[in-house]
């Protein structure tokens, strides 16, 4: 068996579920009460920016009420201790990986606590109140928007992710339903390049068939145990 040096970890809403953030597709899902096209598309932002901003303001407020859980903390410990390459690619827009102390985190679907200027692409911190039309600190255009990847938009830093997938020895997916591309295809990309593949999820996902190994259970139990396992061979 090849030695594992380079790891890519993909996380989804399931890793934050035990912190109290509802997943997208489960009961009480984040989009419940809203059609996706009403709150998560560029068209929605253009048509009803007040509604879209309010949706993300509520999610931002909810974020202040939650804490990282054992799975986030275990990945932060792995990040600190792992001497090889490691990249935590998260689809989550919360900051729980970061608050747990992980450094090598890439937010492919954006971040609730960041604002993006639609005119010049500059990012800045999302301060208490940024209503639609808020002015960009860099270019002065009234174009600050949530720094979130909407449906139909390309996720961030895809080149960096593809490069990491092409060179990793192990690809691990945690708490994602495998319903949304391109993230849902990462397991196949990593597999084509020769990586071993492991999924940890509460129940079998749409992508389970593509993984060499699937562990079924709560991330808060499975992830700390796996981190101990992998660190034992570091
Ligand atoms: P989903 O809500 O689609 O899937 C969450 C997965 O986590 C499900 O398969 C659950 O079974 C699993 N799960 C729930 N609780 C868990 C637990 N305690 N431990 C382990 N697994 C658990 O969320 P995502 O796959 O993250 O995109 O959704 C992907 C993307 O769809 C999101 O990033 C978002 C959404 O549209 C954008 O915002 C662009």
mmCIF file of C-alpha atoms and ligand atoms in Angstrom:
data_model
loop_
_atom_site.group_PDB
_atom_site.id
_atom_site.type_symbol
_atom_site.label_atom_id
_atom_site.label_comp_id
_atom_site.label_asym_id
_atom_site.label_seq_id
_atom_site.Cartn_x
_atom_site.Cartn_y
_atom_site.Cartn_z
ATOM 1 C CA UNK A 1 0.000 0.000 0.000
ATOM 2 C CA UNK A 2 1.392 3.429 -0.934
ATOM 3 C CA UNK A 3 2.356 5.711 1.899
ATOM 4 C CA UNK A 4 -0.065 8.601 2.382
ATOM 5 C CA UNK A 5 1.579 12.030 2.228
ATOM 6 C CA UNK A 6 -0.903 14.308 0.498
ATOM 7 C CA UNK A 7 -4.505 14.538 1.639
ATOM 8 C CA UNK A 8 -7.497 16.438 0.290
ATOM 9 C CA UNK A 9 -10.556 16.606 2.544
ATOM 10 C CA UNK A 10 -13.904 17.782 1.191
ATOM 11 C CA UNK A 11 -16.482 18.844 3.776
ATOM 12 C CA UNK A 12 -20.170 19.624 3.421
ATOM 13 C CA UNK A 13 -23.082 20.739 5.559
ATOM 14 C CA UNK A 14 -23.085 17.438 7.477
ATOM 15 C CA UNK A 15 -19.883 18.319 9.330
ATOM 16 C CA UNK A 16 -21.582 21.389 10.818
ATOM 17 C CA UNK A 17 -24.884 19.631 11.597
ATOM 18 C CA UNK A 18 -23.815 18.660 15.120
ATOM 19 C CA UNK A 19 -22.951 22.318 15.773
ATOM 20 C CA UNK A 20 -26.605 23.126 15.120
ATOM 21 C CA UNK A 21 -26.511 24.382 11.519
ATOM 22 C CA UNK A 22 -29.228 22.751 9.425
ATOM 23 C CA UNK A 23 -28.084 20.892 6.316
ATOM 24 C CA UNK A 24 -29.469 21.854 2.902
ATOM 25 C CA UNK A 25 -31.325 18.750 1.968
ATOM 26 C CA UNK A 26 -32.361 17.322 5.330
ATOM 27 C CA UNK A 27 -35.420 18.204 7.413
ATOM 28 C CA UNK A 28 -35.323 21.866 8.458
ATOM 29 C CA UNK A 29 -32.931 22.460 5.564
ATOM 30 C CA UNK A 30 -31.578 25.927 5.045
ATOM 31 C CA UNK A 31 -33.597 26.543 1.960
ATOM 32 C CA UNK A 32 -36.867 25.494 3.548
ATOM 33 C CA UNK A 33 -39.444 28.194 3.058
ATOM 34 C CA UNK A 34 -37.444 29.644 0.180
ATOM 35 C CA UNK A 35 -37.207 28.374 -3.336
ATOM 36 C CA UNK A 36 -33.537 28.126 -4.223
ATOM 37 C CA UNK A 37 -34.038 30.458 -7.165
ATOM 38 C CA UNK A 38 -35.433 33.110 -4.792
ATOM 39 C CA UNK A 39 -32.327 33.383 -2.644
ATOM 40 C CA UNK A 40 -29.313 31.663 -4.181
ATOM 41 C CA UNK A 41 -28.985 32.848 -7.764
ATOM 42 C CA UNK A 42 -27.502 35.934 -9.459
ATOM 43 C CA UNK A 43 -30.974 36.587 -10.891
ATOM 44 C CA UNK A 44 -32.461 36.625 -7.376
ATOM 45 C CA UNK A 45 -29.841 39.108 -6.229
ATOM 46 C CA UNK A 46 -30.670 41.393 -9.159
ATOM 47 C CA UNK A 47 -34.456 41.001 -8.784
ATOM 48 C CA UNK A 48 -34.874 41.198 -4.989
ATOM 49 C CA UNK A 49 -31.579 42.146 -3.335
ATOM 50 C CA UNK A 50 -33.315 42.969 -0.039
ATOM 51 C CA UNK A 51 -34.693 39.417 0.259
ATOM 52 C CA UNK A 52 -31.342 37.850 -0.646
ATOM 53 C CA UNK A 53 -29.428 40.048 1.798
ATOM 54 C CA UNK A 54 -31.968 39.282 4.549
ATOM 55 C CA UNK A 55 -31.582 35.528 3.949
ATOM 56 C CA UNK A 56 -27.811 35.737 4.407
ATOM 57 C CA UNK A 57 -28.119 38.200 7.332
ATOM 58 C CA UNK A 58 -30.190 35.556 9.151
ATOM 59 C CA UNK A 59 -27.642 32.845 8.417
ATOM 60 C CA UNK A 60 -24.862 35.169 9.619
ATOM 61 C CA UNK A 61 -26.760 35.840 12.852
ATOM 62 C CA UNK A 62 -27.309 32.101 13.363
ATOM 63 C CA UNK A 63 -23.572 31.535 12.955
ATOM 64 C CA UNK A 64 -22.898 33.617 16.054
ATOM 65 C CA UNK A 65 -24.923 31.127 18.115
ATOM 66 C CA UNK A 66 -22.910 28.023 17.208
ATOM 67 C CA UNK A 67 -19.471 26.576 17.934
ATOM 68 C CA UNK A 68 -17.150 24.166 16.123
ATOM 69 C CA UNK A 69 -17.773 20.528 17.049
ATOM 70 C CA UNK A 70 -15.514 17.515 17.600
ATOM 71 C CA UNK A 71 -15.166 16.893 13.850
ATOM 72 C CA UNK A 72 -13.978 20.460 13.107
ATOM 73 C CA UNK A 73 -11.580 20.261 16.045
ATOM 74 C CA UNK A 74 -10.192 16.909 14.913
ATOM 75 C CA UNK A 75 -9.509 18.239 11.396
ATOM 76 C CA UNK A 76 -7.797 21.299 12.903
ATOM 77 C CA UNK A 77 -5.606 18.962 14.954
ATOM 78 C CA UNK A 78 -4.788 16.959 11.811
ATOM 79 C CA UNK A 79 -3.964 20.161 9.933
ATOM 80 C CA UNK A 80 -1.569 21.230 12.655
ATOM 81 C CA UNK A 81 0.109 17.844 13.000
ATOM 82 C CA UNK A 82 0.227 16.596 9.394
ATOM 83 C CA UNK A 83 3.657 17.082 7.843
ATOM 84 C CA UNK A 84 2.572 16.306 4.279
ATOM 85 C CA UNK A 85 0.343 18.347 1.985
ATOM 86 C CA UNK A 86 -3.187 18.798 3.265
ATOM 87 C CA UNK A 87 -6.100 20.840 1.957
ATOM 88 C CA UNK A 88 -9.531 21.112 3.566
ATOM 89 C CA UNK A 89 -11.885 22.131 0.771
ATOM 90 C CA UNK A 90 -15.173 23.125 2.334
ATOM 91 C CA UNK A 91 -18.486 23.734 0.621
ATOM 92 C CA UNK A 92 -19.665 25.378 3.825
ATOM 93 C CA UNK A 93 -20.002 29.131 4.088
ATOM 94 C CA UNK A 94 -19.735 29.021 7.887
ATOM 95 C CA UNK A 95 -16.406 29.702 9.609
ATOM 96 C CA UNK A 96 -16.342 26.665 11.892
ATOM 97 C CA UNK A 97 -13.193 25.075 10.394
ATOM 98 C CA UNK A 98 -11.405 28.400 10.790
ATOM 99 C CA UNK A 99 -12.669 28.961 14.331
ATOM 100 C CA UNK A 100 -11.547 25.446 15.269
ATOM 101 C CA UNK A 101 -8.044 26.551 14.253
ATOM 102 C CA UNK A 102 -7.566 24.887 10.843
ATOM 103 C CA UNK A 103 -5.246 26.916 8.601
ATOM 104 C CA UNK A 104 -5.262 25.020 5.304
ATOM 105 C CA UNK A 105 -8.933 25.698 4.502
ATOM 106 C CA UNK A 106 -10.338 26.674 1.110
ATOM 107 C CA UNK A 107 -13.930 27.977 1.011
ATOM 108 C CA UNK A 108 -14.986 26.904 -2.480
ATOM 109 C CA UNK A 109 -18.571 28.191 -2.079
ATOM 110 C CA UNK A 110 -17.607 31.454 -0.367
ATOM 111 C CA UNK A 111 -17.970 32.746 3.174
ATOM 112 C CA UNK A 112 -20.801 34.331 5.117
ATOM 113 C CA UNK A 113 -18.408 36.667 6.892
ATOM 114 C CA UNK A 114 -16.971 38.110 3.696
ATOM 115 C CA UNK A 115 -18.305 40.682 1.214
ATOM 116 C CA UNK A 116 -17.385 40.623 -2.469
ATOM 117 C CA UNK A 117 -17.405 43.653 -4.758
ATOM 118 C CA UNK A 118 -19.300 42.689 -7.915
ATOM 119 C CA UNK A 119 -17.513 45.500 -9.760
ATOM 120 C CA UNK A 120 -13.822 45.002 -8.932
ATOM 121 C CA UNK A 121 -13.687 41.612 -7.173
ATOM 122 C CA UNK A 122 -12.161 42.957 -3.961
ATOM 123 C CA UNK A 123 -13.168 41.201 -0.733
ATOM 124 C CA UNK A 124 -13.699 42.777 2.645
ATOM 125 C CA UNK A 125 -15.071 41.697 6.002
ATOM 126 C CA UNK A 126 -18.854 41.654 6.277
ATOM 127 C CA UNK A 127 -19.485 44.263 8.955
ATOM 128 C CA UNK A 128 -22.674 44.521 11.018
ATOM 129 C CA UNK A 129 -24.874 45.972 8.312
ATOM 130 C CA UNK A 130 -24.215 45.957 4.586
ATOM 131 C CA UNK A 131 -27.531 46.576 2.816
ATOM 132 C CA UNK A 132 -27.770 46.191 -0.973
ATOM 133 C CA UNK A 133 -25.863 48.967 -2.706
ATOM 134 C CA UNK A 134 -23.177 49.233 -0.029
ATOM 135 C CA UNK A 135 -20.050 50.898 -1.360
ATOM 136 C CA UNK A 136 -16.836 48.953 -1.999
ATOM 137 C CA UNK A 137 -13.920 50.287 0.052
ATOM 138 C CA UNK A 138 -11.531 49.744 -2.869
ATOM 139 C CA UNK A 139 -13.310 51.034 -6.006
ATOM 140 C CA UNK A 140 -16.225 52.969 -4.440
ATOM 141 C CA UNK A 141 -18.796 51.189 -6.642
ATOM 142 C CA UNK A 142 -22.111 50.533 -4.823
ATOM 143 C CA UNK A 143 -21.658 46.859 -5.554
ATOM 144 C CA UNK A 144 -20.905 44.868 -2.377
ATOM 145 C CA UNK A 145 -22.710 41.517 -2.319
ATOM 146 C CA UNK A 146 -22.542 38.382 -0.179
ATOM 147 C CA UNK A 147 -19.315 36.502 -0.992
ATOM 148 C CA UNK A 148 -21.294 33.361 -1.732
ATOM 149 C CA UNK A 149 -21.223 31.196 -4.856
ATOM 150 C CA UNK A 150 -24.757 31.188 -6.212
ATOM 151 C CA UNK A 151 -26.274 28.476 -8.393
ATOM 152 C CA UNK A 152 -24.946 28.926 -11.895
ATOM 153 C CA UNK A 153 -21.707 30.564 -10.684
ATOM 154 C CA UNK A 154 -18.289 28.883 -10.739
ATOM 155 C CA UNK A 155 -16.897 27.897 -7.320
ATOM 156 C CA UNK A 156 -13.776 29.696 -6.169
ATOM 157 C CA UNK A 157 -10.184 28.500 -6.657
ATOM 158 C CA UNK A 158 -11.021 25.543 -8.891
ATOM 159 C CA UNK A 159 -7.506 25.459 -10.385
ATOM 160 C CA UNK A 160 -5.939 25.080 -6.958
ATOM 161 C CA UNK A 161 -8.444 22.372 -6.043
ATOM 162 C CA UNK A 162 -7.880 20.441 -9.280
ATOM 163 C CA UNK A 163 -4.107 20.592 -8.740
ATOM 164 C CA UNK A 164 -4.471 19.239 -5.200
ATOM 165 C CA UNK A 165 -6.800 16.451 -6.385
ATOM 166 C CA UNK A 166 -4.313 15.440 -9.061
ATOM 167 C CA UNK A 167 -1.500 14.952 -6.558
ATOM 168 C CA UNK A 168 -3.237 13.656 -3.432
ATOM 169 C CA UNK A 169 -2.777 10.097 -2.148
ATOM 170 C CA UNK A 170 -5.996 10.168 -0.157
ATOM 171 C CA UNK A 171 -9.295 11.931 -0.802
ATOM 172 C CA UNK A 172 -11.727 12.102 2.100
ATOM 173 C CA UNK A 173 -15.296 13.348 1.884
ATOM 174 C CA UNK A 174 -17.209 14.264 5.051
ATOM 175 C CA UNK A 175 -20.889 15.144 5.432
ATOM 176 C CA UNK A 176 -21.875 15.937 1.878
ATOM 177 C CA UNK A 177 -24.764 14.514 -0.142
ATOM 178 C CA UNK A 178 -22.840 14.517 -3.427
ATOM 179 C CA UNK A 179 -25.711 16.375 -5.078
ATOM 180 C CA UNK A 180 -23.853 19.475 -6.236
ATOM 181 C CA UNK A 181 -21.108 19.604 -8.872
ATOM 182 C CA UNK A 182 -18.249 20.231 -9.282
ATOM 183 C CA UNK A 183 -17.611 19.068 -5.672
ATOM 184 C CA UNK A 184 -19.559 15.850 -6.277
ATOM 185 C CA UNK A 185 -17.058 14.900 -8.986
ATOM 186 C CA UNK A 186 -13.906 15.356 -6.881
ATOM 187 C CA UNK A 187 -13.909 11.711 -5.788
ATOM 188 C CA UNK A 188 -13.697 10.563 -9.392
ATOM 189 C CA UNK A 189 -10.964 13.056 -10.256
ATOM 190 C CA UNK A 190 -8.878 11.984 -7.268
ATOM 191 C CA UNK A 191 -9.541 8.323 -8.045
ATOM 192 C CA UNK A 192 -8.454 8.692 -11.686
ATOM 193 C CA UNK A 193 -5.181 10.143 -10.432
ATOM 194 C CA UNK A 194 -4.636 7.128 -8.191
ATOM 195 C CA UNK A 195 -5.772 8.409 -4.786
ATOM 196 C CA UNK A 196 -7.459 6.214 -2.258
ATOM 197 C CA UNK A 197 -10.937 7.442 -1.412
ATOM 198 C CA UNK A 198 -12.874 7.465 1.861
ATOM 199 C CA UNK A 199 -16.319 8.838 2.628
ATOM 200 C CA UNK A 200 -17.763 9.559 6.085
ATOM 201 C CA UNK A 201 -21.451 10.405 6.123
ATOM 202 C CA UNK A 202 -24.554 9.896 8.224
ATOM 203 C CA UNK A 203 -26.100 7.806 5.471
ATOM 204 C CA UNK A 204 -25.040 6.595 2.032
ATOM 205 C CA UNK A 205 -24.753 9.561 -0.337
ATOM 206 C CA UNK A 206 -25.362 9.881 -4.066
ATOM 207 C CA UNK A 207 -21.610 9.530 -4.516
ATOM 208 C CA UNK A 208 -21.004 6.535 -2.231
ATOM 209 C CA UNK A 209 -20.613 4.157 -5.154
ATOM 210 C CA UNK A 210 -17.462 6.015 -6.235
ATOM 211 C CA UNK A 211 -15.634 5.617 -2.903
ATOM 212 C CA UNK A 212 -13.407 2.679 -2.006
ATOM 213 C CA UNK A 213 -14.604 2.917 1.579
ATOM 214 C CA UNK A 214 -17.680 4.476 3.161
ATOM 215 C CA UNK A 215 -18.055 4.831 6.921
ATOM 216 C CA UNK A 216 -21.591 5.501 8.068
ATOM 217 C CA UNK A 217 -22.178 7.575 11.183
ATOM 218 C CA UNK A 218 -22.042 11.059 12.683
ATOM 219 C CA UNK A 219 -19.024 13.173 11.787
ATOM 220 C CA UNK A 220 -18.502 14.023 15.471
ATOM 221 C CA UNK A 221 -17.758 10.341 16.133
ATOM 222 C CA UNK A 222 -16.171 9.200 12.888
ATOM 223 C CA UNK A 223 -13.803 12.064 12.154
ATOM 224 C CA UNK A 224 -11.889 12.136 15.481
ATOM 225 C CA UNK A 225 -11.420 8.357 15.264
ATOM 226 C CA UNK A 226 -10.153 8.591 11.670
ATOM 227 C CA UNK A 227 -7.778 11.435 12.560
ATOM 228 C CA UNK A 228 -6.216 9.295 15.274
ATOM 229 C CA UNK A 229 -5.822 6.481 12.728
ATOM 230 C CA UNK A 230 -4.160 8.610 10.091
ATOM 231 C CA UNK A 231 -1.893 10.423 12.540
ATOM 232 C CA UNK A 232 -0.651 7.091 13.822
ATOM 233 C CA UNK A 233 1.043 6.618 10.431
ATOM 234 C CA UNK A 234 2.254 10.241 9.976
HETATM 235 P P1 LIG B 1 -26.503 18.521 1.939
HETATM 236 O O1 LIG B 1 -27.535 19.063 2.875
HETATM 237 O O2 LIG B 1 -26.913 18.275 0.534
HETATM 238 O O3 LIG B 1 -25.939 17.126 2.506
HETATM 239 C C1 LIG B 1 -25.514 16.990 3.819
HETATM 240 C C2 LIG B 1 -25.081 15.547 4.026
HETATM 241 O O4 LIG B 1 -24.580 15.449 5.360
HETATM 242 C C3 LIG B 1 -26.203 14.523 3.888
HETATM 243 O O5 LIG B 1 -25.761 13.445 3.063
HETATM 244 C C4 LIG B 1 -26.456 14.055 5.311
HETATM 245 O O6 LIG B 1 -26.809 12.678 5.395
HETATM 246 C C5 LIG B 1 -25.086 14.264 5.945
HETATM 247 N N1 LIG B 1 -25.116 14.487 7.392
HETATM 248 C C6 LIG B 1 -26.083 15.074 8.140
HETATM 249 N N2 LIG B 1 -25.737 15.114 9.435
HETATM 250 C C7 LIG B 1 -24.493 14.548 9.515
HETATM 251 C C8 LIG B 1 -23.593 14.268 10.582
HETATM 252 N N3 LIG B 1 -23.871 14.616 11.850
HETATM 253 N N4 LIG B 1 -22.422 13.673 10.293
HETATM 254 C C9 LIG B 1 -22.120 13.299 9.018
HETATM 255 N N5 LIG B 1 -22.940 13.517 7.978
HETATM 256 C C10 LIG B 1 -24.101 14.142 8.211
HETATM 257 O O7 LIG B 1 -25.246 19.499 2.029
HETATM 258 P P2 LIG B 1 -23.996 19.624 1.042
HETATM 259 O O8 LIG B 1 -23.656 18.316 0.429
HETATM 260 O O9 LIG B 1 -22.942 20.335 1.781
HETATM 261 O O10 LIG B 1 -24.060 25.091 -2.293
HETATM 262 O O11 LIG B 1 -24.572 20.581 -0.067
HETATM 263 C C11 LIG B 1 -23.727 20.967 -1.117
HETATM 264 C C12 LIG B 1 -24.075 22.337 -1.592
HETATM 265 O O12 LIG B 1 -25.458 22.422 -1.882
HETATM 266 C C13 LIG B 1 -23.882 23.444 -0.573
HETATM 267 O O13 LIG B 1 -22.536 23.877 -0.419
HETATM 268 C C14 LIG B 1 -24.714 24.540 -1.137
HETATM 269 C C15 LIG B 1 -25.940 23.743 -1.550
HETATM 270 O O14 LIG B 1 -26.591 24.217 -2.633
HETATM 271 C C16 LIG B 1 -23.981 26.428 -2.440
HETATM 272 O O15 LIG B 1 -24.407 27.207 -1.605
HETATM 273 C C17 LIG B 1 -23.334 26.857 -3.697
#
